[in-house]
Amino acid sequence: MCETRADDEYDDTKPEAGERTVSLARTTLAVLRTWRTHQKEEWLSADPDVWVDSGRVFTQEDGSALRPEWISRRFDVLIDRYNTIRRRHLDKGRPVERIARRHRVSRRTVHVAIEGGPLPPIRFHDLRHGAATLSLLGKVDMKVVSVTLGHLRSSLTADIYASVLPEVAKAAAEAVAAVVPLRCDGHPMATPGTKNAPAEIISLGGGADSGGGSGI
């Protein structure tokens, strides 16, 4: 079952079956297992007549499912609180202890906000785009990113994240250059087929005079 809102990105660019498998990192799995243990403890300590076994990972205090609009509002509140904590300490000079009492958070939470950078005014749904951008910058194959996002075509993914692709291409070029052996003077070592060839002939374009093709 898929639960969407009017402003959700649900159109013909995604498969009709919105369900798909997403791989998780070991660190993420560790966090989820810890949370699951905490959730079971809440379930065991709750009144059986009150607890709702929704089967969800993240729930309300009684175990019932969270509404998408509540998650979005809560995300906005946390972003605003984080930036407010930073302003009250950096701009107004409020002490950490006072801020912690004011917002009913730990001093560690206050320190995290102070030492971290300011957060942009983004929506909860924008985290999806952030994850896709980080995946591309992390050299994840475009097809894998497209499948993870639920796009029907990887070309659509490439169009949406076109602004990121130059950085991805640059990183790929640097990665290739890193595996090319260098001479002690810093120049690439000649391969058997180009041992004594002039530098201007060894080019990507191949030009008409060299009998090459049209290049890249």
Short mmCIF file of C-alpha atoms in Angstrom, two decimals:
data_model
loop_
_atom_site.label_atom_id
_atom_site.label_comp_id
_atom_site.label_asym_id
_atom_site.label_seq_id
_atom_site.Cartn_x
_atom_site.Cartn_y
_atom_site.Cartn_z
CA MET A 1 0.00 0.00 0.00
CA CYS A 2 1.29 3.48 -0.88
CA GLU A 3 0.13 6.53 1.06
CA THR A 4 0.66 9.80 -0.80
CA ARG A 5 -0.39 13.42 -0.62
CA ALA A 6 -1.42 15.82 -3.34
CA ASP A 7 2.08 17.35 -3.55
CA ASP A 8 3.94 14.03 -3.56
CA GLU A 9 6.06 13.14 -6.57
CA TYR A 10 3.82 10.37 -7.82
CA ASP A 11 3.41 10.41 -11.59
CA ASP A 12 4.08 8.35 -14.70
CA THR A 13 7.84 8.64 -14.20
CA LYS A 14 7.64 5.91 -11.55
CA PRO A 15 6.48 2.29 -11.76
CA GLU A 16 2.87 1.60 -10.90
CA ALA A 17 4.08 -0.58 -8.03
CA GLY A 18 5.66 1.99 -5.73
CA GLU A 19 7.30 -0.67 -3.59
CA ARG A 20 10.99 -1.39 -4.14
CA THR A 21 13.94 -2.79 -2.23
CA VAL A 22 16.47 -0.30 -0.83
CA SER A 23 19.83 -1.44 0.51
CA LEU A 24 20.95 -0.01 3.84
CA ALA A 25 24.45 0.55 5.19
CA ARG A 26 25.65 -1.39 8.23
CA THR A 27 25.62 1.75 10.38
CA THR A 28 22.01 2.44 9.44
CA LEU A 29 21.02 -1.15 10.25
CA ALA A 30 22.71 -0.84 13.64
CA VAL A 31 20.70 2.29 14.44
CA LEU A 32 17.46 0.60 13.34
CA ARG A 33 18.15 -2.48 15.47
CA THR A 34 18.80 -0.27 18.50
CA TRP A 35 15.56 1.55 17.87
CA ARG A 36 13.71 -1.74 17.45
CA THR A 37 14.93 -2.89 20.86
CA HIS A 38 13.73 0.37 22.40
CA GLN A 39 10.37 -0.02 20.66
CA LYS A 40 9.93 -3.55 22.03
CA GLU A 41 10.63 -2.25 25.54
CA GLU A 42 7.91 0.38 25.11
CA TRP A 43 5.53 -2.27 23.83
CA LEU A 44 6.17 -4.59 26.81
CA SER A 45 5.70 -1.77 29.31
CA ALA A 46 2.54 -0.40 27.70
CA ASP A 47 -1.03 -1.31 28.56
CA PRO A 48 -2.15 -4.11 26.14
CA ASP A 49 -5.44 -2.29 25.68
CA VAL A 50 -3.67 0.89 24.61
CA TRP A 51 -0.78 -0.33 22.45
CA VAL A 52 -1.49 -0.57 18.72
CA ASP A 53 0.55 -3.18 16.85
CA SER A 54 0.84 -1.31 13.54
CA GLY A 55 3.93 -3.21 12.43
CA ARG A 56 5.64 0.10 11.59
CA VAL A 57 9.23 0.92 12.45
CA PHE A 58 8.51 4.49 13.55
CA THR A 59 5.24 5.06 15.36
CA GLN A 60 3.36 7.27 17.76
CA GLU A 61 3.73 6.67 21.49
CA ASP A 62 0.90 4.12 21.42
CA GLY A 63 2.41 2.19 18.49
CA SER A 64 0.01 3.53 15.88
CA ALA A 65 1.25 4.66 12.47
CA LEU A 66 2.56 8.17 11.91
CA ARG A 67 0.75 10.40 9.48
CA PRO A 68 2.92 11.81 6.65
CA GLU A 69 1.84 15.37 7.42
CA TRP A 70 2.93 14.97 11.06
CA ILE A 71 6.39 13.82 9.96
CA SER A 72 6.74 16.84 7.67
CA ARG A 73 5.65 19.26 10.38
CA ARG A 74 7.93 17.65 12.94
CA PHE A 75 10.87 17.90 10.55
CA ASP A 76 10.20 21.63 10.09
CA VAL A 77 10.07 22.10 13.88
CA LEU A 78 13.42 20.35 14.36
CA ILE A 79 15.08 22.43 11.63
CA ASP A 80 13.75 25.63 13.19
CA ARG A 81 14.80 24.58 16.70
CA TYR A 82 18.32 23.74 15.53
CA ASN A 83 18.77 27.15 13.90
CA THR A 84 17.20 28.95 16.86
CA ILE A 85 19.65 27.30 19.26
CA ARG A 86 22.53 28.45 17.07
CA ARG A 87 21.25 32.03 16.96
CA ARG A 88 20.68 32.25 20.69
CA HIS A 89 24.23 31.16 21.43
CA LEU A 90 26.22 32.68 18.55
CA ASP A 91 24.27 35.94 18.13
CA LYS A 92 22.92 36.59 21.61
CA GLY A 93 25.63 34.86 23.68
CA ARG A 94 23.20 32.74 25.69
CA PRO A 95 24.96 30.03 27.79
CA VAL A 96 24.57 26.38 26.84
CA GLU A 97 22.83 25.42 30.09
CA ARG A 98 20.20 28.13 29.67
CA ILE A 99 19.46 27.15 26.07
CA ALA A 100 19.16 23.48 27.04
CA ARG A 101 16.58 24.31 29.71
CA ARG A 102 14.70 26.64 27.38
CA HIS A 103 14.29 24.02 24.65
CA ARG A 104 14.16 20.99 26.96
CA VAL A 105 17.10 19.28 25.28
CA SER A 106 20.43 17.95 26.50
CA ARG A 107 23.56 20.06 26.58
CA ARG A 108 25.06 17.65 24.06
CA THR A 109 22.24 18.51 21.64
CA VAL A 110 22.99 22.21 22.09
CA HIS A 111 26.69 21.64 21.42
CA VAL A 112 25.85 19.70 18.23
CA ALA A 113 23.82 22.66 16.94
CA ILE A 114 26.49 25.19 17.90
CA GLU A 115 29.40 23.28 16.41
CA GLY A 116 27.54 22.26 13.25
CA GLY A 117 26.77 24.54 10.35
CA PRO A 118 23.40 26.23 9.74
CA LEU A 119 20.77 24.02 8.15
CA PRO A 120 19.06 25.12 4.93
CA PRO A 121 15.28 25.66 4.84
CA ILE A 122 14.40 22.33 3.27
CA ARG A 123 11.36 20.07 3.48
CA PHE A 124 11.40 16.52 4.75
CA HIS A 125 10.77 15.31 1.19
CA ASP A 126 13.94 17.12 0.05
CA LEU A 127 15.99 14.51 1.91
CA ARG A 128 15.18 12.19 -0.99
CA HIS A 129 16.95 14.54 -3.37
CA GLY A 130 19.83 14.94 -0.95
CA ALA A 131 20.30 11.18 -0.80
CA ALA A 132 20.29 10.94 -4.59
CA THR A 133 22.84 13.74 -4.89
CA LEU A 134 25.15 12.14 -2.34
CA SER A 135 24.81 8.80 -4.12
CA LEU A 136 25.88 10.33 -7.43
CA LEU A 137 28.78 12.17 -5.82
CA GLY A 138 29.72 8.87 -4.20
CA LYS A 139 30.06 7.37 -7.70
CA VAL A 140 27.00 5.14 -7.43
CA ASP A 141 25.92 4.02 -10.91
CA MET A 142 23.17 6.15 -12.43
CA LYS A 143 20.99 3.08 -13.05
CA VAL A 144 21.22 2.08 -9.39
CA VAL A 145 20.24 5.59 -8.26
CA SER A 146 17.36 5.61 -10.74
CA VAL A 147 16.00 2.27 -9.49
CA THR A 148 16.33 3.42 -5.86
CA LEU A 149 14.35 6.57 -6.60
CA GLY A 150 11.71 4.58 -8.45
CA HIS A 151 12.17 6.29 -11.82
CA LEU A 152 11.16 4.39 -14.92
CA ARG A 153 14.13 5.69 -16.91
CA SER A 154 17.68 6.51 -15.83
CA SER A 155 17.63 9.34 -18.39
CA LEU A 156 15.01 11.07 -16.24
CA THR A 157 17.30 10.80 -13.22
CA ALA A 158 20.15 12.27 -15.25
CA ASP A 159 17.92 15.19 -16.31
CA ILE A 160 16.82 15.96 -12.75
CA TYR A 161 20.33 15.85 -11.30
CA ALA A 162 22.10 17.41 -14.28
CA SER A 163 23.67 20.07 -12.04
CA VAL A 164 25.46 17.36 -10.06
CA LEU A 165 26.83 15.45 -13.04
CA PRO A 166 29.77 17.81 -13.80
CA GLU A 167 31.10 17.15 -10.31
CA VAL A 168 30.57 13.42 -10.82
CA ALA A 169 32.40 13.53 -14.15
CA LYS A 170 35.28 15.46 -12.61
CA ALA A 171 35.57 12.95 -9.77
CA ALA A 172 35.55 10.10 -12.30
CA ALA A 173 38.33 11.74 -14.31
CA GLU A 174 40.43 12.20 -11.18
CA ALA A 175 39.84 8.56 -10.25
CA VAL A 176 41.08 7.41 -13.67
CA ALA A 177 44.10 9.69 -13.48
CA ALA A 178 44.97 8.29 -10.06
CA VAL A 179 45.56 4.80 -11.47
CA VAL A 180 47.78 5.95 -14.36
CA PRO A 181 51.45 5.33 -13.42
CA LEU A 182 53.62 8.46 -13.35
CA ARG A 183 57.31 8.95 -13.99
CA CYS A 184 59.42 10.51 -11.31
CA ASP A 185 59.06 13.91 -13.07
CA GLY A 186 55.29 13.75 -12.74
CA HIS A 187 54.46 13.01 -16.40
CA PRO A 188 52.45 9.91 -17.42
CA MET A 189 54.58 6.95 -18.39
CA ALA A 190 54.36 6.07 -22.12
CA THR A 191 52.52 2.92 -23.06
CA PRO A 192 54.12 0.42 -25.49
CA GLY A 193 52.15 1.83 -28.44
CA THR A 194 53.06 5.44 -27.74
CA LYS A 195 56.59 5.15 -26.39
CA ASN A 196 58.23 7.73 -28.65
CA ALA A 197 55.19 9.53 -30.04
CA PRO A 198 55.11 13.32 -29.75
CA ALA A 199 52.76 14.64 -27.11
CA GLU A 200 50.62 16.55 -29.62
CA ILE A 201 49.79 13.34 -31.49
CA ILE A 202 48.72 11.43 -28.39
CA SER A 203 45.36 13.17 -28.04
CA LEU A 204 41.80 12.23 -27.34
CA GLY A 205 40.48 13.88 -30.48
CA GLY A 206 42.62 12.02 -33.04
CA GLY A 207 42.20 14.82 -35.67
CA ALA A 208 41.98 14.50 -39.42
CA ASP A 209 45.76 14.63 -39.94
CA SER A 210 46.33 11.70 -37.63
CA GLY A 211 43.71 9.54 -39.33
CA GLY A 212 41.62 9.35 -36.17
CA GLY A 213 37.91 9.65 -35.74
CA SER A 214 35.89 12.56 -34.52
CA GLY A 215 37.12 12.11 -30.94
CA ILE A 216 34.86 12.20 -27.92
#
